[in-house]
Amino acid sequence: MDLSHIEHTLAQHGAWQGKYREIMLLGKALPAMPDALKTDAALVKGCESKVWLHLDLDEQQQRLVIIADSDTRIVKGLLAIILACYNNQLPQEAGKLDAYELFDKLGLIKHLSPSRGNGVRAIVERIHQQLQVLQ
Amino acid sequence: MNDNPCIQLRRDFPIFEVSVDDQPLCYLDSAATTQKPNQVIQAVKNFYQSQNANVHRGLHTLSEQATTAYEAVRAKLAQFLNVQSREIVWTSGATASLNLIAYGLSDSLKKDDVILLSPLEHHANIVPWQLAAQRTGARIELLPVDAQGILQLEQAKALIEKLKPKVMSICHASNALGNINDVAALIARSKSSGTVTVVDGAQSLLHLRPDLQQLDCDFYVFSAHKALGPTGLGGLYGRYELLNALPVYQSGGEMIDTVSFSGTTFRPAPEKFEPGTPNIAGVIGFGAALDYLAAQDHDALFRHEQSLYQSLLQQLNEIDGIRIWGDTANNVGTVSFSYKNEHHYDLATLLNTHGIAARSGHHCTQPLMAHLGIEGTIRVSLAFYNNQQDIRRFIVALKDTISLLEE
């Protein structure tokens, strides 16, 4: 799922119920994380819901591979958006990404600004922390 | 319904003229904080505009007037609760009050003494006691609560007789579930053991307007902002001999008798627990809240809240998959529910798109949620300024939310 497609889909909805419907559909399309990977170490602190996240680089191209899951439909959809933004990037490119700009661009800032209880800020901080460890 | 005074009272609350996300506000989170009537807002504004001076200092007229107004609210609250003025201490809120009491009672606790709490308690009525237990070696025991979240009164009474707790601290009404606990019965049962009894009244001051002589508790704590008053203010009642015997918790100016480097003596309660400049504007605003409440027929407000509560319960029960927690027979008007396996975060986020302000999560009662075997609930908490339209809007939004989740 690429970002421009997500942007186009979300822009079609004026009402928030419609945007959330699309966000939840994105979450449904995100593969479920196997329970064995839902470890305490993978839990992202600072989220109202549970979020698990693993980050690695693929062996050949050294590009980001993030897998993530949540126990809520909406946050799982937000994770799908964040992953669409970060996955397959080179670590140095990914380090320059700004989630606030991303959510602004998608028209999601009003309800989903990274400071809200959805944990977007905590999720993005976790990704950037792990990126630094990789570099 | 035409003779229902609450329909008119709603107009005293300017927040209901406000739009949130382009929708009229549907405020169902009064257990978190109540809205404020114009009278309270004006009192705070007037104080800063024309009466502002520090209290208990200086002889100038404005200071004298501020002191008189400030102390008059203490007397007003004492009358409201049917206790003496000197038994009321102002604090920053119920949390600060519980910390003051738990710290103060630590001196009289020793190893293996029992501090009796319940699984229904707010974290603020758990953690200060855990710290007191750590300091003293006392141990925390819990009153029995069933799988629905209801205190088991007869078993609780038996447990009190068996354990003979040194301290018992319980909520008058549960913030998470709204249950009203029969604290008077528990306190009566603890008398023969000489238990010091503390009642967390954060959820009861507004809805139940308790007579503390009837409750017969030793301490009662509250937050002003949950009873129409400003935030940042609360207080406690303490039976005077017990209150005055508590050690100083925080120190500074205004609470001392004499200060010298060879030693300092303190004023008697309540002054010795009120160091520094107090929340004067908050107290003045709370005075207006108490005047407002005293001018209403409390029974009429309670009947109105209960009738809204009953229609909310009835309409929720008609939705397949709703699970309501807590005691619906004795309740201050708070419904805590879950829907099938849906996460409360998703429900609350989607409800918010309809302008519904409801609380979701563990409501600062993680041990209770663990006891019920859930992560959290959606909590709808009512006050007298709500109306049937709020309930209708909520139910419509909930049904819409459910259909969106189940697409």
XYZ file of C-alpha atoms in Angstrom:
542
model
C 0.000 0.000 0.000
C 1.669 3.224 -1.050
C 1.200 6.587 0.569
C -0.243 8.398 -2.418
C -2.967 5.786 -2.636
C -3.736 6.211 1.074
C -3.751 9.977 0.671
C -6.150 9.766 -2.267
C -8.493 7.382 -0.442
C -8.634 9.437 2.759
C -9.175 12.685 0.824
C -12.385 11.272 -0.618
C -14.022 11.403 2.800
C -15.152 14.687 4.288
C -16.608 13.153 7.446
C -14.408 11.562 10.090
C -16.490 8.403 10.210
C -15.492 7.791 6.569
C -11.827 8.482 7.213
C -11.844 6.105 10.184
C -13.561 3.455 8.061
C -10.658 3.661 5.604
C -8.086 3.680 8.410
C -9.638 0.544 9.901
C -9.612 -1.118 6.457
C -5.896 -0.350 6.213
C -5.457 -2.011 9.581
C -7.387 -5.078 8.475
C -5.056 -5.410 5.474
C -1.980 -5.320 7.725
C -0.868 -8.900 8.485
C -1.405 -9.964 12.096
C 1.791 -10.330 14.108
C 2.337 -13.886 15.357
C 1.668 -14.055 19.109
C 5.201 -15.264 19.723
C 6.501 -11.893 18.558
C 4.172 -9.910 20.828
C 6.751 -9.749 23.588
C 7.042 -7.175 26.360
C 10.244 -5.951 24.751
C 8.329 -5.191 21.554
C 5.613 -3.202 23.388
C 5.651 0.527 22.680
C 5.153 2.461 25.912
C 3.020 5.593 25.883
C 0.111 4.214 23.913
C -3.390 3.887 25.328
C -3.774 0.663 23.387
C -1.204 -2.103 23.033
C 1.263 -1.654 20.190
C 4.035 -4.132 19.322
C 6.772 -3.200 16.920
C 9.827 -4.918 15.437
C 12.326 -3.191 13.175
C 15.104 -4.715 11.076
C 16.951 -4.263 7.789
C 16.607 -6.672 4.903
C 19.846 -8.503 4.281
C 20.374 -7.664 0.607
C 19.378 -4.050 0.248
C 19.707 -2.833 3.819
C 16.255 -1.297 3.651
C 13.838 -1.002 6.579
C 11.474 -3.833 7.424
C 9.076 -2.900 10.213
C 6.319 -5.161 11.398
C 3.779 -3.905 13.902
C 0.413 -4.749 15.400
C -2.112 -3.318 17.831
C -5.079 -4.606 19.825
C -7.244 -1.782 18.453
C -8.575 -1.385 14.944
C -7.847 2.311 14.570
C -4.286 2.249 15.895
C -3.587 -0.756 13.689
C -4.722 1.349 10.743
C -2.463 4.188 11.834
C 0.383 1.681 12.061
C -0.342 0.660 8.455
C 0.078 4.310 7.432
C 3.293 4.736 9.403
C 4.679 1.505 7.968
C 3.772 2.593 4.430
C 5.857 5.684 5.104
C 8.922 4.015 6.636
C 9.129 0.525 5.203
C 11.527 -0.070 2.344
C 13.387 3.185 3.054
C 17.114 3.334 3.607
C 17.785 4.046 7.290
C 19.343 7.464 6.632
C 16.270 8.531 4.601
C 13.901 7.177 7.208
C 15.733 9.148 9.905
C 14.690 12.377 8.192
C 10.964 11.537 8.034
C 8.566 13.566 10.165
C 5.330 11.869 11.181
C 3.645 15.180 11.950
C 4.148 16.291 8.351
C 2.893 12.937 7.148
C -0.313 13.150 9.166
C -0.784 16.771 8.147
C -0.423 15.813 4.495
C -3.013 13.072 4.929
C -5.450 15.504 6.544
C -5.400 13.546 9.784
C -3.931 16.143 12.105
C -7.175 17.380 13.581
C -8.183 14.105 15.197
C -4.945 12.231 15.034
C -2.167 14.666 15.796
C 0.825 12.818 17.193
C 0.180 14.304 20.635
C -3.154 12.543 21.063
C -3.687 9.384 23.027
C -3.319 7.212 19.944
C 0.391 6.847 20.586
C 1.531 7.928 17.116
C 4.268 10.021 18.701
C 5.461 7.134 20.862
C 5.426 4.775 17.871
C 7.438 7.148 15.700
C 9.893 7.848 18.529
C 10.418 4.117 18.937
C 11.152 3.752 15.219
C 13.666 6.614 15.296
C 15.346 5.252 18.438
C 15.782 1.869 16.816
C 17.043 3.508 13.636
C 19.806 5.178 15.618
C 20.792 1.832 17.085
C 21.041 0.417 13.572
C 23.155 3.246 12.199
C -41.144 16.885 32.708
C -42.143 20.543 32.669
C -41.754 20.884 36.414
C -38.251 19.415 36.227
C -35.941 22.240 37.406
C -32.899 20.649 35.739
C -34.130 21.592 32.262
C -33.693 25.241 33.293
C -30.468 24.677 35.207
C -28.671 23.486 32.071
C -28.866 27.094 30.837
C -26.592 28.155 33.683
C -23.740 26.203 32.069
C -22.238 28.203 29.196
C -20.193 25.242 27.921
C -23.352 23.835 26.367
C -23.378 26.731 23.891
C -19.967 25.630 22.634
C -19.462 23.527 19.508
C -16.784 20.872 19.536
C -15.550 19.746 16.116
C -18.521 21.628 14.615
C -21.035 19.713 16.708
C -22.900 20.680 19.866
C -21.162 19.209 22.885
C -22.615 16.014 24.315
C -20.814 15.972 27.648
C -20.959 12.598 29.389
C -17.759 12.772 31.421
C -18.828 14.462 34.639
C -17.094 11.844 36.789
C -13.822 13.215 35.377
C -14.826 16.806 36.007
C -18.138 18.612 36.138
C -18.946 21.635 34.037
C -19.152 25.011 35.770
C -22.201 27.242 36.081
C -21.968 30.960 35.266
C -22.146 31.719 38.976
C -18.825 29.948 39.597
C -17.125 31.419 36.544
C -18.266 34.913 37.552
C -17.164 34.478 41.158
C -13.620 33.564 40.080
C -13.557 36.442 37.587
C -14.929 38.942 40.120
C -12.386 37.881 42.687
C -9.460 38.620 40.393
C -11.104 41.759 39.013
C -12.093 43.479 42.210
C -11.194 41.506 45.327
C -7.742 40.020 44.759
C -5.517 40.095 47.834
C -3.704 37.499 49.865
C -5.432 36.014 52.880
C -4.433 35.875 56.540
C -1.839 38.602 55.911
C -1.839 42.296 56.438
C -4.426 44.591 57.852
C -5.416 46.360 54.697
C -9.043 46.296 53.739
C -8.756 44.157 50.647
C -6.816 41.468 52.502
C -9.350 41.498 55.326
C -12.174 41.140 52.813
C -10.425 38.309 50.974
C -9.765 36.523 54.261
C -13.365 36.896 55.350
C -14.659 35.595 52.006
C -12.166 32.723 52.016
C -13.014 31.630 55.558
C -16.741 32.014 54.869
C -16.460 29.241 52.268
C -14.872 26.946 54.834
C -17.891 27.582 57.059
C -20.239 27.067 54.127
C -18.691 23.713 53.268
C -18.737 22.678 56.923
C -22.451 23.422 57.001
C -22.949 21.547 53.715
C -21.262 18.473 55.193
C -22.712 18.983 58.706
C -19.331 19.292 60.453
C -17.325 22.111 62.096
C -15.338 24.708 60.133
C -12.085 23.869 61.915
C -12.451 20.283 60.669
C -12.112 21.357 57.012
C -8.646 21.563 55.424
C -8.178 22.982 51.915
C -5.831 21.064 49.652
C -5.211 20.882 45.917
C -7.645 17.986 45.524
C -8.762 14.584 46.757
C -5.404 13.095 45.763
C -3.469 15.575 47.902
C -5.934 14.990 50.749
C -5.382 11.227 50.662
C -1.624 11.720 50.602
C -1.838 14.011 53.622
C -3.925 11.514 55.581
C -1.899 8.427 54.597
C 1.347 10.202 55.450
C -0.084 11.516 58.694
C -1.435 8.173 59.857
C 1.876 6.429 59.116
C 3.127 7.523 62.549
C 0.488 5.370 64.206
C 0.980 2.304 61.980
C 3.336 -0.523 62.805
C 4.374 -3.830 61.321
C 1.478 -6.156 60.372
C -1.203 -3.561 61.078
C -3.956 -3.841 58.483
C -4.888 -1.097 56.040
C -8.190 -2.158 54.511
C -9.019 -0.939 51.000
C -11.264 -2.260 48.235
C -10.531 -3.297 44.645
C -12.856 -0.469 43.571
C -10.442 2.242 44.635
C -8.957 4.929 42.419
C -5.165 4.797 42.244
C -5.114 7.875 44.493
C -6.683 5.782 47.252
C -4.241 2.909 46.732
C -0.757 4.255 46.107
C -0.456 6.586 49.159
C -1.408 3.595 51.340
C 1.125 1.365 49.594
C 3.785 3.949 50.449
C 2.526 4.097 54.044
C 2.691 0.295 54.187
C 6.251 0.334 52.847
C 7.303 2.867 55.481
C 5.698 1.058 58.393
C 5.500 -2.653 57.555
C 1.713 -2.493 57.696
C -0.082 -4.663 55.150
C -2.892 -3.906 52.718
C -5.965 -6.107 52.654
C -8.950 -5.857 50.332
C -12.683 -5.933 50.913
C -14.498 -8.549 48.790
C -15.894 -7.449 45.425
C -17.699 -9.852 43.072
C -17.073 -10.521 39.367
C -19.551 -7.790 38.396
C -17.631 -5.236 40.476
C -20.015 -5.031 43.448
C -18.820 -4.845 47.044
C -20.079 -7.838 49.042
C -21.419 -6.058 52.097
C -22.041 -8.963 54.472
C -18.688 -10.594 53.715
C -17.054 -7.188 54.010
C -18.511 -6.651 57.478
C -17.297 -10.079 58.557
C -13.834 -9.326 57.193
C -13.689 -6.060 59.135
C -14.481 -7.926 62.365
C -11.870 -10.562 61.567
C -9.029 -8.266 60.506
C -9.665 -5.373 62.920
C -7.982 -2.927 60.550
C -6.093 0.083 61.868
C -7.235 2.054 58.828
C -10.047 1.528 56.347
C -10.155 3.767 53.279
C -12.961 3.227 50.788
C -14.760 5.176 48.106
C -18.270 6.364 48.765
C -18.983 5.865 45.061
C -16.741 4.137 42.529
C -15.335 6.473 39.905
C -15.040 3.666 37.349
C -18.439 2.017 37.847
C -20.549 4.516 39.782
C -21.478 2.000 42.506
C -22.591 3.564 45.771
C -20.991 1.693 48.647
C -22.787 1.426 51.974
C -19.898 3.101 53.758
C -22.018 3.947 56.808
C -22.587 0.232 57.447
C -18.892 -0.585 57.033
C -17.857 2.277 59.304
C -20.386 1.227 61.941
C -18.937 -2.276 61.881
C -15.384 -1.014 62.290
C -16.129 1.056 65.402
C -15.532 -1.796 67.833
C -12.028 -2.281 66.377
C -11.092 1.382 66.740
C -10.426 1.627 62.994
C -9.636 5.045 61.554
C -12.091 5.369 58.670
C -11.418 7.374 55.513
C -14.038 7.960 52.823
C -13.046 8.970 49.307
C -15.893 11.297 48.458
C -14.636 12.465 45.078
C -17.693 10.986 43.351
C -20.203 11.484 46.142
C -20.029 15.145 47.143
C -22.134 16.306 44.190
C -24.466 13.349 43.721
C -25.097 12.207 47.286
C -24.543 15.385 49.323
C -23.464 13.359 52.351
C -24.110 14.236 55.972
C -20.770 13.294 57.514
C -22.188 12.999 61.007
C -24.512 10.333 59.688
C -21.701 8.585 57.820
C -19.680 8.831 61.043
C -16.362 8.637 59.183
C -13.121 10.014 60.618
C -11.937 11.539 57.347
C -13.653 12.463 54.089
C -11.820 13.737 51.001
C -13.132 15.517 47.919
C -12.199 17.539 44.839
C -13.996 20.815 44.192
C -13.907 20.423 40.423
C -16.071 17.304 40.584
C -18.782 19.343 42.304
C -19.108 22.374 39.985
C -16.072 24.144 41.487
C -12.724 25.169 39.982
C -9.864 22.751 39.353
C -6.813 22.703 41.609
C -8.843 22.755 44.804
C -10.082 20.084 47.118
C -10.033 19.342 50.737
C -10.679 17.009 53.541
C -12.781 16.723 56.628
C -11.116 15.249 59.681
C -12.695 14.543 63.053
C -11.000 17.299 64.988
C -9.024 15.365 67.611
C -7.738 12.952 64.955
C -7.060 15.719 62.452
C -5.200 17.902 64.898
C -3.132 14.903 66.032
C -1.803 14.287 62.505
C 1.760 15.488 61.955
C 2.554 18.363 59.644
C 2.707 17.172 56.022
C 4.073 20.198 54.205
C 5.488 23.233 55.921
C 6.118 26.877 55.240
C 4.475 30.192 55.926
C 0.997 30.715 57.342
C 0.952 27.415 59.190
C 3.424 28.321 61.887
C 2.899 29.731 65.330
C 6.470 30.941 65.941
C 9.621 30.278 63.966
C 13.166 30.497 65.252
C 16.305 28.525 64.504
C 16.056 26.898 67.907
C 12.636 25.505 66.993
C 9.309 26.126 65.357
C 5.823 25.657 66.688
C 2.798 25.117 64.527
C -0.707 26.435 64.568
C -3.527 24.014 65.316
C -5.523 22.381 62.507
C -6.655 23.347 59.975
C -3.956 26.035 59.591
C -1.069 23.667 60.188
C -2.012 21.770 57.020
C -2.324 24.861 54.814
C 1.168 26.240 54.234
C 1.767 28.986 51.721
C -0.723 31.042 49.788
C -3.799 28.916 49.226
C -5.951 28.650 46.098
C -8.011 31.677 47.123
C -9.824 32.157 43.810
C -10.569 28.434 43.769
C -12.101 28.604 47.227
C -14.177 31.658 46.286
C -15.373 29.888 43.132
C -16.189 26.764 45.109
C -18.183 28.930 47.519
C -20.329 29.964 44.560
C -20.712 26.288 43.614
C -21.884 25.450 47.129
C -24.346 28.359 47.064
C -25.607 27.119 43.719
C -26.102 23.581 45.017
C -27.645 24.737 48.283
C -30.253 26.711 46.309
C -31.414 23.570 44.484
C -33.748 20.862 45.637
C -31.217 18.064 45.952
C -33.857 15.349 45.746
C -35.089 16.771 42.431
C -31.551 16.784 41.014
C -30.989 13.218 42.181
C -34.318 12.054 40.706
C -33.442 13.684 37.381
C -29.988 12.036 37.297
C -31.518 8.690 38.191
C -34.203 8.962 35.515
C -31.536 9.717 32.880
C -29.479 6.833 34.243
C -32.436 4.448 33.972
C -33.187 5.399 30.366
C -29.510 5.069 29.479
C -29.404 1.602 31.069
C -32.585 0.544 29.328
C -31.441 1.689 25.886
C -27.997 0.137 26.321
C -29.520 -3.168 27.396
C -31.497 -3.252 24.152
C -28.226 -3.428 22.199
C -27.030 -6.992 21.797
C -23.435 -7.458 22.956
C -23.299 -4.656 25.537
C -21.936 -5.721 28.917
C -22.594 -3.290 31.753
C -20.282 -3.478 34.770
C -20.932 -2.502 38.351
C -23.991 -2.154 40.538
C -26.899 -0.732 38.563
C -29.228 -0.780 41.575
C -27.132 1.668 43.651
C -25.382 4.106 41.407
C -24.539 7.795 41.149
C -25.367 7.764 37.428
C -22.266 6.312 35.826
C -22.472 3.513 33.278
C -19.309 1.576 32.546
C -19.653 -0.898 29.703
C -17.890 -2.937 27.085
C -19.150 -4.119 23.707
C -18.281 -7.689 22.677
C -14.518 -7.815 22.188
C -14.220 -4.321 20.732
C -11.488 -2.185 22.243
C -12.669 0.793 24.285
C -10.204 2.965 22.391
C -11.926 2.290 19.061
C -15.376 2.841 20.551
C -14.403 6.120 22.220
C -12.551 7.434 19.171
C -15.555 6.815 16.941
C -17.999 8.198 19.527
C -15.895 11.363 19.612
C -16.552 11.894 15.895
C -20.204 12.377 16.912
C -19.302 15.005 19.501
C -19.696 12.549 22.389
C -17.364 13.285 25.305
C -17.160 9.965 27.164
C -14.216 8.445 28.971
C -12.471 5.285 27.887
C -9.764 3.224 29.500
C -9.038 1.942 32.976
C -10.249 5.112 34.748
C -7.245 5.091 37.112
C -8.481 1.773 38.525
C -6.130 -0.799 37.024
C -6.560 -3.273 39.911
C -10.345 -3.148 39.418
C -10.020 -3.756 35.672
C -7.701 -6.693 36.391
C -10.269 -8.006 38.897
C -12.996 -7.788 36.221
C -10.649 -9.368 33.672
C -10.847 -6.470 31.209
C -8.489 -3.806 29.855
C -10.949 -0.986 30.283
C -14.448 0.225 29.579
C -16.367 3.076 28.070
C -17.649 5.219 30.919
C -20.658 7.491 30.548
C -21.082 9.643 33.641
C -24.080 11.892 34.134
C -24.838 15.031 36.067
C -28.038 16.976 36.624
C -27.322 19.275 33.658
C -27.595 16.377 31.206
C -30.908 15.768 29.472
C -32.749 13.077 27.548
C -31.424 14.469 24.292
C -27.872 13.745 25.451
C -28.895 10.126 26.038
C -30.585 9.880 22.640
C -27.570 11.377 20.875
C -25.270 8.989 22.678
C -27.321 5.922 21.738
C -27.546 6.979 18.083
C -23.772 7.563 18.007
C -23.117 4.234 19.694
C -25.278 2.304 17.236
C -23.547 4.046 14.345
C -20.150 3.256 15.873
C -21.045 -0.403 16.325
C -22.190 -0.762 12.737
C -18.979 0.882 11.524
C -16.860 -1.476 13.640
C -18.755 -4.519 12.419
C -18.706 -3.731 8.694
